[in-house]
Short mmCIF file of C-alpha atoms and ligand atoms in Angstrom, two decimals:
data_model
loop_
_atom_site.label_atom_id
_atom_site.label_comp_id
_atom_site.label_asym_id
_atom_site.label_seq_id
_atom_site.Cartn_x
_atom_site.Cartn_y
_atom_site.Cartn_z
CA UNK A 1 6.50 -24.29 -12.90
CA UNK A 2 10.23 -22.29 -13.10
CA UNK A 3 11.50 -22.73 -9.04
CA UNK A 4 14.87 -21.64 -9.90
CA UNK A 5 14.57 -18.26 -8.19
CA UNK A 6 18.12 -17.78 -6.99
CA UNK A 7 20.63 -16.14 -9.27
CA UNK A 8 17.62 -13.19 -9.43
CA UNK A 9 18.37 -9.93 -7.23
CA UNK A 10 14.69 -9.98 -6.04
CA UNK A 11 14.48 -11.91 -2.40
CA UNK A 12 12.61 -14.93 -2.74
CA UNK A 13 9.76 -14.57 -0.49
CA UNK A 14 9.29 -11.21 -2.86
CA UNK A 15 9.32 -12.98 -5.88
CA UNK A 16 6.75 -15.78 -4.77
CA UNK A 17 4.57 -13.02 -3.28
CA UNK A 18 4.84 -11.35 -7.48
CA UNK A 19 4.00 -14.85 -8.42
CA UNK A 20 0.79 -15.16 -6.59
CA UNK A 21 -0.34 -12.02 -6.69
CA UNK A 22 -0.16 -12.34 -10.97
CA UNK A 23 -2.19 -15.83 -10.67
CA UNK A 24 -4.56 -13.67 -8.87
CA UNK A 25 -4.50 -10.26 -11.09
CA UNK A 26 -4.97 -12.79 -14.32
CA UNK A 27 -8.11 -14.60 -12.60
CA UNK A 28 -6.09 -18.02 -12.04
CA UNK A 29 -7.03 -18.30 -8.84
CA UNK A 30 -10.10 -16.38 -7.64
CA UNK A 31 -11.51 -15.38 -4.77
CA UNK A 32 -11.77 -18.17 -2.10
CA UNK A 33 -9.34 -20.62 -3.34
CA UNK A 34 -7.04 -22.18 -0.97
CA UNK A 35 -3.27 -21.32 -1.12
CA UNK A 36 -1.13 -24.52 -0.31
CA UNK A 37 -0.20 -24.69 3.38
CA UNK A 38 3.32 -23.16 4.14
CA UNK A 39 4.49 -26.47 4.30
CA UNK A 40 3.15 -27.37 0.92
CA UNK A 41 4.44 -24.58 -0.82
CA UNK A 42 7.69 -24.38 0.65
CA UNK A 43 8.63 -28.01 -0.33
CA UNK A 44 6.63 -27.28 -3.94
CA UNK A 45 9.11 -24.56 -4.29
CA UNK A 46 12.52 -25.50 -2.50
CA UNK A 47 12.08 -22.38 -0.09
CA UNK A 48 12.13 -22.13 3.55
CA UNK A 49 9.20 -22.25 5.50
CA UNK A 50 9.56 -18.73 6.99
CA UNK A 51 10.37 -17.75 3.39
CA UNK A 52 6.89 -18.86 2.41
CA UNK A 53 5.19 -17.66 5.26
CA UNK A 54 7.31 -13.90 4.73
CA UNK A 55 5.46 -14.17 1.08
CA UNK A 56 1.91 -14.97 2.52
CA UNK A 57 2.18 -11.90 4.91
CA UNK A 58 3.34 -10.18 2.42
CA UNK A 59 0.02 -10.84 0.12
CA UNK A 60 -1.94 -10.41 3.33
CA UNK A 61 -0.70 -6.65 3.66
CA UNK A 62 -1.39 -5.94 0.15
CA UNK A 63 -4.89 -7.76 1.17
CA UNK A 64 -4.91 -10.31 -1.83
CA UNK A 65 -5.06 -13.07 0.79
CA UNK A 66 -6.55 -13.53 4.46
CA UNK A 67 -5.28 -16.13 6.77
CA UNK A 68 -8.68 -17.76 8.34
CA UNK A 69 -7.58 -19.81 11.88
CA UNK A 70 -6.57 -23.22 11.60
CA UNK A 71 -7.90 -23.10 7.90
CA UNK A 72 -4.78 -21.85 6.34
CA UNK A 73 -4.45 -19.09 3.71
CA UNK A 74 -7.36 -18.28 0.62
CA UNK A 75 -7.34 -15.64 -1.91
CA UNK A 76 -9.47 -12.71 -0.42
CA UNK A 77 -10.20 -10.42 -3.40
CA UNK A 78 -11.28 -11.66 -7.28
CA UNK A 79 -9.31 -10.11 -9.89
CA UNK A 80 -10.69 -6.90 -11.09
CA UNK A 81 -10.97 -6.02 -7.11
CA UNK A 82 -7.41 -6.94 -6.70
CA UNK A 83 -6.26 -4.40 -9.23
CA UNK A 84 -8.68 -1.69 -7.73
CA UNK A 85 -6.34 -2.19 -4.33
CA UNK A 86 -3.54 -2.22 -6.69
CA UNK A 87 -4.25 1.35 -8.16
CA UNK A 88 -5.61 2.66 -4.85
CA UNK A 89 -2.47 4.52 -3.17
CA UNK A 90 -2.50 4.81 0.31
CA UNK A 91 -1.70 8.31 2.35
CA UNK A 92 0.92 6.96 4.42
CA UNK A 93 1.72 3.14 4.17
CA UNK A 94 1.74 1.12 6.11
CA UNK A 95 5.12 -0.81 7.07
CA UNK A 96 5.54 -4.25 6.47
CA UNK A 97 5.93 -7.40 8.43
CA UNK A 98 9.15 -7.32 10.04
CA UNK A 99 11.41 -9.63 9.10
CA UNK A 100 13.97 -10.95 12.02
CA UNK A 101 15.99 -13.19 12.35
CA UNK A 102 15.60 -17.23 12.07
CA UNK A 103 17.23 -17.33 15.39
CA UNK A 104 17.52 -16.53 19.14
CA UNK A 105 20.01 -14.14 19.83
CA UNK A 106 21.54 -12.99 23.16
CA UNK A 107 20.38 -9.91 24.59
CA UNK A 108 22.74 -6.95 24.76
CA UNK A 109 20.81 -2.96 25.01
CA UNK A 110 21.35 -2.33 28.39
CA UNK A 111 24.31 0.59 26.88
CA UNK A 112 21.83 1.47 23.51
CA UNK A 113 19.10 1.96 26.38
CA UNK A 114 21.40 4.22 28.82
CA UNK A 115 22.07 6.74 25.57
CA UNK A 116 18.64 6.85 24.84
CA UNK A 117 17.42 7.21 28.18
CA UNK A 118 19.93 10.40 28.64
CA UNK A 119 18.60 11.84 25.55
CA UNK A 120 14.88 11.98 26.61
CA UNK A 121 16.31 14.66 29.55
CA UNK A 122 17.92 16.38 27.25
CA UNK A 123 15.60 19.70 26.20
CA UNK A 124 16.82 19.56 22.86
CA UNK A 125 15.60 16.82 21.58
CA UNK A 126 11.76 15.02 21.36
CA UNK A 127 11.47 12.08 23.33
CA UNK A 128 10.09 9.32 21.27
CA UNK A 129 12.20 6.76 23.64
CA UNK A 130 9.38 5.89 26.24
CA UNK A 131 5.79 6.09 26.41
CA UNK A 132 5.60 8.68 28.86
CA UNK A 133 1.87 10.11 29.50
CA UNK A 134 2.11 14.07 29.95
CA UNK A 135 1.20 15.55 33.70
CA UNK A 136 -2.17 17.35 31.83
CA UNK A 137 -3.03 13.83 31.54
CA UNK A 138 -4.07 13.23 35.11
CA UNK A 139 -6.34 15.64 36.74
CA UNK A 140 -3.57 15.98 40.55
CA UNK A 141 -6.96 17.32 42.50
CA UNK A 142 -8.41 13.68 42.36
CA UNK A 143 -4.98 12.36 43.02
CA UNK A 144 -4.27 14.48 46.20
CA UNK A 145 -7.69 13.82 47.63
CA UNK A 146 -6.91 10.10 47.22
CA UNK A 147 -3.30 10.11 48.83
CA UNK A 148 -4.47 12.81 51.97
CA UNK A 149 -7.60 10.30 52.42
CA UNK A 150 -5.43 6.89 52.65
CA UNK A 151 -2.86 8.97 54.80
CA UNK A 152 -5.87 9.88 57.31
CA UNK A 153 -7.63 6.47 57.39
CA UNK A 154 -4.13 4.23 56.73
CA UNK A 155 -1.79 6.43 58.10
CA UNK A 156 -0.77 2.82 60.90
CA UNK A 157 0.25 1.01 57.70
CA UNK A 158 3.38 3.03 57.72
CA UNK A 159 4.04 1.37 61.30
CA UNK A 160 4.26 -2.16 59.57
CA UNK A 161 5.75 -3.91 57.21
CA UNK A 162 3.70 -4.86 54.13
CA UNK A 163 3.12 -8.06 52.89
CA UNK A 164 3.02 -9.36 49.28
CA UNK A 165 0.09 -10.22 47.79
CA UNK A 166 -1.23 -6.31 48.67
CA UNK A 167 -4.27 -5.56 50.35
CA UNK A 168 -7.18 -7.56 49.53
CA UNK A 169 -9.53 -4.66 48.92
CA UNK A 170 -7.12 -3.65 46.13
CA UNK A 171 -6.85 -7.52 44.74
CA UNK A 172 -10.55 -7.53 44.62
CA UNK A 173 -11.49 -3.89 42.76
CA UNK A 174 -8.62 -5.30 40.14
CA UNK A 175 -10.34 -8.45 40.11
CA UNK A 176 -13.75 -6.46 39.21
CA UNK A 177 -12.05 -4.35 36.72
CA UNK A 178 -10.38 -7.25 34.66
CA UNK A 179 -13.93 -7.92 33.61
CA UNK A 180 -13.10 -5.40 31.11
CA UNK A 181 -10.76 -7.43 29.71
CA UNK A 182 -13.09 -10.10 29.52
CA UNK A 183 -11.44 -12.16 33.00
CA UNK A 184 -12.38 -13.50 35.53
CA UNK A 185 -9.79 -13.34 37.88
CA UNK A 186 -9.93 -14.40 41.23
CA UNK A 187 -8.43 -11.95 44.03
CA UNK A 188 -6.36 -15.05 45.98
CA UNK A 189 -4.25 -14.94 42.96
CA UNK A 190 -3.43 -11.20 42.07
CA UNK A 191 -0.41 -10.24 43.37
CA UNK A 192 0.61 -6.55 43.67
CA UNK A 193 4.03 -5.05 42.29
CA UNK A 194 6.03 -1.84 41.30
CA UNK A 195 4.86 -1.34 38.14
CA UNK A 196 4.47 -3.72 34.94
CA UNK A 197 7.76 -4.39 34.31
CA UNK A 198 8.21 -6.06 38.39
CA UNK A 199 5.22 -8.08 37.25
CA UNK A 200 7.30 -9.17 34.19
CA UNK A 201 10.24 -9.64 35.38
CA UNK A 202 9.03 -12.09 38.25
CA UNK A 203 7.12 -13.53 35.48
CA UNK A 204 10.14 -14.34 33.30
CA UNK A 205 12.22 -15.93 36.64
CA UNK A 206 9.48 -18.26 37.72
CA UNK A 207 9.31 -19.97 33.92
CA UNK A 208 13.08 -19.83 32.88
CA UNK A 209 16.32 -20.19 33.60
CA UNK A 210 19.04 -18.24 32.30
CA UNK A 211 20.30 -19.55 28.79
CA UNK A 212 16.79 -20.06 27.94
CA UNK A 213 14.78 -18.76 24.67
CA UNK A 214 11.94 -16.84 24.49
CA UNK A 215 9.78 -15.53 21.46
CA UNK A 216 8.70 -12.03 21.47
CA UNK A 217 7.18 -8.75 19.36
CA UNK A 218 9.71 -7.85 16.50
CA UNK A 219 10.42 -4.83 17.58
CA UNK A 220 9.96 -5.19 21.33
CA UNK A 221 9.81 -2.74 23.85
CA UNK A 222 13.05 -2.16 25.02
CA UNK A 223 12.16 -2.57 28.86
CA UNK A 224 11.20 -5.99 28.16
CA UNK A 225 14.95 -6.38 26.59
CA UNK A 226 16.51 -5.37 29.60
CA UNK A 227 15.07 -7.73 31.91
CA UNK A 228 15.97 -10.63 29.39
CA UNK A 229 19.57 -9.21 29.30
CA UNK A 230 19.60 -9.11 32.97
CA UNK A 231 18.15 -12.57 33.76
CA UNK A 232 20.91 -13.79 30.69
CA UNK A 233 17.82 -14.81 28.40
CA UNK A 234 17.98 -15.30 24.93
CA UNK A 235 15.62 -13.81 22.36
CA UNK A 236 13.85 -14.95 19.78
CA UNK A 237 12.13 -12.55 17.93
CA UNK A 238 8.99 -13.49 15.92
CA UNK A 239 7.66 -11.37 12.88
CA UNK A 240 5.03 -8.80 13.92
CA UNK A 241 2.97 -6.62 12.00
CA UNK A 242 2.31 -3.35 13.06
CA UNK A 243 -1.49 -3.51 12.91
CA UNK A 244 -1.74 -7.06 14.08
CA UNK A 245 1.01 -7.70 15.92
CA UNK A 246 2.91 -11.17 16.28
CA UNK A 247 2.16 -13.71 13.99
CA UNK A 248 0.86 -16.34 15.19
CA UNK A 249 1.62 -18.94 12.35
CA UNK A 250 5.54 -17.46 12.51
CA UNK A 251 5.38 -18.01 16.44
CA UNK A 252 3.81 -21.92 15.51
CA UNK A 253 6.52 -22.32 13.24
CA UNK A 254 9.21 -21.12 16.01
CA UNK A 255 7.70 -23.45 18.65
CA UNK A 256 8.26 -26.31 16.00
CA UNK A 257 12.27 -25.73 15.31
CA UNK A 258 13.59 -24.30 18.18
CA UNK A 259 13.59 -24.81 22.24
CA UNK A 260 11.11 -21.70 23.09
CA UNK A 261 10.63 -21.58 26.84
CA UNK A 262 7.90 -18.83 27.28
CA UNK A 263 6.42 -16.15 25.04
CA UNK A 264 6.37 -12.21 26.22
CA UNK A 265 4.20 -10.05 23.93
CA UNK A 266 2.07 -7.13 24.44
CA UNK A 267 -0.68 -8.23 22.50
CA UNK A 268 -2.72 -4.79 22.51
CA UNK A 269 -1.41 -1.11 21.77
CA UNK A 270 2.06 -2.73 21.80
CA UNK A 271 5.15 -0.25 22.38
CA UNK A 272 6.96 0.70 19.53
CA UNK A 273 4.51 -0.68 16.79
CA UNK A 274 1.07 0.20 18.27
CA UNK A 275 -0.61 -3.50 16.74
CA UNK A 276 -3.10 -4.81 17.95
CA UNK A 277 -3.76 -8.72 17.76
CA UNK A 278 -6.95 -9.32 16.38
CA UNK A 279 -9.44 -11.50 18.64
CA UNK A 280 -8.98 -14.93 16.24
CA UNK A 281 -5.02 -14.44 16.99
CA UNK A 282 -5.78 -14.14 20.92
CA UNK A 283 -7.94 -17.36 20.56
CA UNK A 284 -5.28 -19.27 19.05
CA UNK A 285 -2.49 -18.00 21.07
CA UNK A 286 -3.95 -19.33 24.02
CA UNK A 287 -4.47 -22.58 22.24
CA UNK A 288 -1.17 -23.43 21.52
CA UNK A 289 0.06 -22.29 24.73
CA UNK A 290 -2.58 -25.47 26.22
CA UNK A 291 -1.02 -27.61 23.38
CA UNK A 292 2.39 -27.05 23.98
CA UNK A 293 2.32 -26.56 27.63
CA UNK A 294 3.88 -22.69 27.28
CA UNK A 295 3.82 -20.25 29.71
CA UNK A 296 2.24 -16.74 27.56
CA UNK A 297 3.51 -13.61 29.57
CA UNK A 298 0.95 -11.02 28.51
CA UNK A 299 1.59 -7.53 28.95
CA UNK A 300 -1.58 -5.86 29.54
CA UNK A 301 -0.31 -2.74 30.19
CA UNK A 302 -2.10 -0.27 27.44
CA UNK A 303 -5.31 -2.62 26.79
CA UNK A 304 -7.40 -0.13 28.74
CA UNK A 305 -6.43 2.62 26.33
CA UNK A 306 -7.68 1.02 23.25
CA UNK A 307 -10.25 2.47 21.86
CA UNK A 308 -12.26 -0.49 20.38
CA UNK A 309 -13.73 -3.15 23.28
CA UNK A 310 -12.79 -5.85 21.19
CA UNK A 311 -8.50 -4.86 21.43
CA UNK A 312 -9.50 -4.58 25.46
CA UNK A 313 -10.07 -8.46 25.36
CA UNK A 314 -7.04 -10.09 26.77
CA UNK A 315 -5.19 -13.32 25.57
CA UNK A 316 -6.03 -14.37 29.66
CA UNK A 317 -9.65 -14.29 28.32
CA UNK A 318 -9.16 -17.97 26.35
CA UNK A 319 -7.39 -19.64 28.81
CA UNK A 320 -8.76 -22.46 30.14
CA UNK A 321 -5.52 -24.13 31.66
CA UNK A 322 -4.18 -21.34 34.00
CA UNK A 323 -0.90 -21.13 31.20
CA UNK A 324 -1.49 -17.56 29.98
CA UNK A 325 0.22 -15.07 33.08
CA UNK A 326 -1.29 -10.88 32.95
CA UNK A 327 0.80 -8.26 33.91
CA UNK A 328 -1.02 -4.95 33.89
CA UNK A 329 -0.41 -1.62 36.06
CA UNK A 330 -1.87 1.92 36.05
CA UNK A 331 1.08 3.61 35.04
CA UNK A 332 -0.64 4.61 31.94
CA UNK A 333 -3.86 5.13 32.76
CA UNK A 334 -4.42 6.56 36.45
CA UNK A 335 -1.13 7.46 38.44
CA UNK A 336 2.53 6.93 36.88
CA UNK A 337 3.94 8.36 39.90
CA UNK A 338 2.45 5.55 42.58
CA UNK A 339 4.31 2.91 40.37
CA UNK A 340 1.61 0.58 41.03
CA UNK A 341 1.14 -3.07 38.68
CA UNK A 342 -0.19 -6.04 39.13
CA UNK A 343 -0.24 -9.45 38.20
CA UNK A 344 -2.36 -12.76 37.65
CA UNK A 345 0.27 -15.86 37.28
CA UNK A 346 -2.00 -18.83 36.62
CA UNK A 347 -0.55 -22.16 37.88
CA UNK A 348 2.55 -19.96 38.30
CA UNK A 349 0.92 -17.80 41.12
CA UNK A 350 2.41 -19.25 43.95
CA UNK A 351 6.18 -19.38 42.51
CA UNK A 352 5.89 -15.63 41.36
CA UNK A 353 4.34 -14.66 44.82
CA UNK A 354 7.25 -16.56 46.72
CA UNK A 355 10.03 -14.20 44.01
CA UNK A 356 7.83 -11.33 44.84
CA UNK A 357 8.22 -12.15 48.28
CA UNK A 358 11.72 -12.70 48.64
CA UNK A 359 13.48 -10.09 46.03
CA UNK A 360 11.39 -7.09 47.03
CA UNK A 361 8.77 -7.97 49.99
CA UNK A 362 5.20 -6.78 49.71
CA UNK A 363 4.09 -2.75 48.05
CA UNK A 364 3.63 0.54 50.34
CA UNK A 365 0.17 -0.41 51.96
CA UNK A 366 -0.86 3.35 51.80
CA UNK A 367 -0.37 3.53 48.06
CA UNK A 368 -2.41 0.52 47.39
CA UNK A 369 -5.18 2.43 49.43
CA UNK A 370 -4.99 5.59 48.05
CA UNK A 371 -4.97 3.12 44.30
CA UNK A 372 -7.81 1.33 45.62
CA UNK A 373 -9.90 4.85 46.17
CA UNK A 374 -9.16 5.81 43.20
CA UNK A 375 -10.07 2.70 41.29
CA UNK A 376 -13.32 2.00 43.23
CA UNK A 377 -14.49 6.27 42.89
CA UNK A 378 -17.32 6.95 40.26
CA UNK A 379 -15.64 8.98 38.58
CA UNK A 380 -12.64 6.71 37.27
CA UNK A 381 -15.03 4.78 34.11
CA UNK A 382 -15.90 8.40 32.85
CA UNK A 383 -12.33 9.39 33.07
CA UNK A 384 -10.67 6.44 31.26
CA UNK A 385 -13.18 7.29 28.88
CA UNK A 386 -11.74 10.92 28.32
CA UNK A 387 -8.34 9.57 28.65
CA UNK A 388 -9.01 7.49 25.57
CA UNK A 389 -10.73 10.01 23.83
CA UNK A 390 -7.52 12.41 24.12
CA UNK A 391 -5.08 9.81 23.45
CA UNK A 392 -7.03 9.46 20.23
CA UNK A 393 -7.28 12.83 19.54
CA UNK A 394 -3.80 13.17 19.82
CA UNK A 395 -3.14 9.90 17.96
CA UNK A 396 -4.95 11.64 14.90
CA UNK A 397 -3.10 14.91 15.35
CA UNK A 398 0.62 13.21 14.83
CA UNK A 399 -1.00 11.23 11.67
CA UNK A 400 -1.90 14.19 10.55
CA UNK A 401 1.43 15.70 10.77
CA UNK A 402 3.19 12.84 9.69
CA UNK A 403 0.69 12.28 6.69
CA UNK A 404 2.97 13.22 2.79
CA UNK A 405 0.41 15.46 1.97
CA UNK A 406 1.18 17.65 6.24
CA UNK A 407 5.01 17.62 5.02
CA UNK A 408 4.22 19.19 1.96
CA UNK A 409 2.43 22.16 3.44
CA UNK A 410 4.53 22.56 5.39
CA UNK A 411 6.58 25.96 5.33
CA UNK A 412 9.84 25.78 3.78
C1 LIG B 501 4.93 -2.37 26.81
C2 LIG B 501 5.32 -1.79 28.13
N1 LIG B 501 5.36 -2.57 29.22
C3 LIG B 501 5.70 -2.09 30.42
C4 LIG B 501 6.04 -0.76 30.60
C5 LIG B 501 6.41 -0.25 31.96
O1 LIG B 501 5.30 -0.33 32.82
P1 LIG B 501 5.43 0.12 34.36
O2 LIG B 501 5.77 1.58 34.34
O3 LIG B 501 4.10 -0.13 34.95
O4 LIG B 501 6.49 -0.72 34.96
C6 LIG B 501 6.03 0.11 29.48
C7 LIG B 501 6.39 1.53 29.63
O5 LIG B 501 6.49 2.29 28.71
C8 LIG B 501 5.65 -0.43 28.23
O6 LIG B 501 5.62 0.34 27.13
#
């Protein structure tokens, strides 16, 4: 076989991807077969690894392959199938795999943030910086009834200070609730913070130290970039693909070549991309964190949003070894405004209570109330349910919009 690919413009993880998906088209290797291992393939053909593994996500997207866990990589489709897919056109494609960098990079946004940040205030633009939920979004009756009834039953918690972990009636309705999510969590161990991004960023101090790497979504929310500038962490972004998120062979590959310290994902709804990591990827992600002893911080944040039960699982879900650590708050889902998050450290849990502890002291007792009300009330199941429902709806309205054939209705 030719494996002289480099004076040719093409890249070379394109050109093997062109190469396999012929053998396919022509019936040379049919539906089933096994693919050499990354490995394999990448010393059969004098390529990098990642350049191999670029090519087999590359086949994946155009669906010729499937990657089955710990199996490796086998033809998915026989050949007259595969040039059905190849004739079928699709209404809006779908992006490919990113493709980042080999290697961790410092972390520098915190100026690229501050622009974009004064932009969303500006009226004359859109804001597609942050995931802000509208007002409409959250009925303020049930909200104000909550708040006057923890003033008039709590109203002496404002006469103390509060103490982290938060109230235990709180710790134990989350505790309930992460059953959801397919935990069991006990209530000792939740800790309640700001928002999700406190949760992460005590996360990230209790299992680095500055200089450190860690591997995370390419692209990444840019919140989670800030903290990593701040705490001087470096970044190593791993290839993601916007329906299924990080890749978990890339990410094995990482954790074989270069010092990763943690990994920060969000593994469902993530922010920009909107993947979400199928359940096989969640299973093995928490395998490799018991193999290789790495802290996973997962950023639970949106997983009560998704509409299918199995993208509400949570990586937390498959650990057996206390080495995957949930952040989560309800800034999407019940009350932005009482900037309320949580989170679950595993054998971390004591270190991220003592940070919580000493950088910002406990959460305002009467907020946690007024949280745990709303939490525990009848009525909150039924309206997650709606919530979901509307951010569907108007999920499917900006496809539309966005869809070749919208723009070409559209009025000149
Ligand atoms: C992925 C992700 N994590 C965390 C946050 C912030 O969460 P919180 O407001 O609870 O701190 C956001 C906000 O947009 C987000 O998109």
């Amino acid at each position: 076989m030719d494996t002289s690919f480099s004076d040719a413009p093409t890249p070379l993880y394109r050109q093997l991807c062109d190469r396999v998906s012929a053998l396919i088209h022509s019936g040379a290797l049919r539906k089933g077969d096994k693919l050499a291992s990354v490995r394999e393939m990448a010393r059969q053909q004098g390529m990098a690894q990642s350049t191999v593994l670029q090519a087999y996500r590359a086949l994946e997207d155009r669906r010729l392959i499937e990657a089955r866990p710990r199996s490796g990589y086998f033809v998915a489709v026989s050949a007259p199938a595969a040039s059905k897919v190849a004739r079928r056109a699709p209404a809006l494609a779908v992006p490919a795999i990113t493709t980042p960098p080999a290697d961790s990079r410092s972390v520098d946004v915190s100026r690229l943030v501050e622009q974009v940040m004064s932009a969303a205030v500006d009226e004359r633009f859109i804001s597609f910086g942050a995931a802000c939920p509208t007002d409409d979004l959250f009925p303020p009756e049930r909200l104000r009834k909550a708040m006057s009834r923890a003033l008039q039953q709590h109203a002496d918690s404002l006469s103390h200070y509060p103490f982290a972990p938060g109230i235990r009636p709180l710790r134990e309705v989350i505790a309930r609730r992460a059953l959801g999510m397919g935990c069991t969590l006990d209530p000792e161990r939740i800790l309640i913070t700001n928002g999700c991004l406190e949760s992460i960023s005590l996360c990230l101090r209790a299992v680095t130290q500055p200089g450190d790497v860690v591997a995370i979504e390419s692209p990444a929310y840019f919140g989670l970039l800030q903290i990593m500038e701040s705490l001087g962490l470096r970044a190593l972004e791993i290839p993601t693909h916007p329906r299924t998120g990080l890749s978990v062979p890339a990410l094995q590959l990482a954790l074989d070549t270069q010092p990763v310290k943690a990994v920060l994902l969000v593994p469902t709804l993530s922010n920009p991309l909107g993947s979400v990591m199928p359940l096989g990827a969640r299973r093995e992600l928490a395998r490799l964190a018991r193999e290789h002893d790495l802290p996973i911080i997962e950023d639970a944040l949106y997983n009560d949003l998704c509409p299918r039960a199995e993208g509400r699982r949570a990586i937390k879900s498959f650990d057996t070894t206390g080495h995957v650590l949930l952040c989560s708050s309800y800034s999407k889902t019940v009350a932005p405004g009482l900037r309320l998050g949580w989170v679950e450290a595993g054998r971390w849990s004591s270190e991220v209570q003592r940070l919580k502890s000493t950088l910002s002291g406990g959460h305002t007792e009467l907020l946690e109330w007024a949280m745990t009300e709303l939490l525990d009330q009848v009525q909150h199941e039924p309206a997650l349910r709606q919530l979901r429902a509307t951010v569907a709806e108007r999920m499917a309205q900006a496809r539309a919009s966005s869809s070749p054939t919208a723009s070409r209705q559209a009025p000149a």
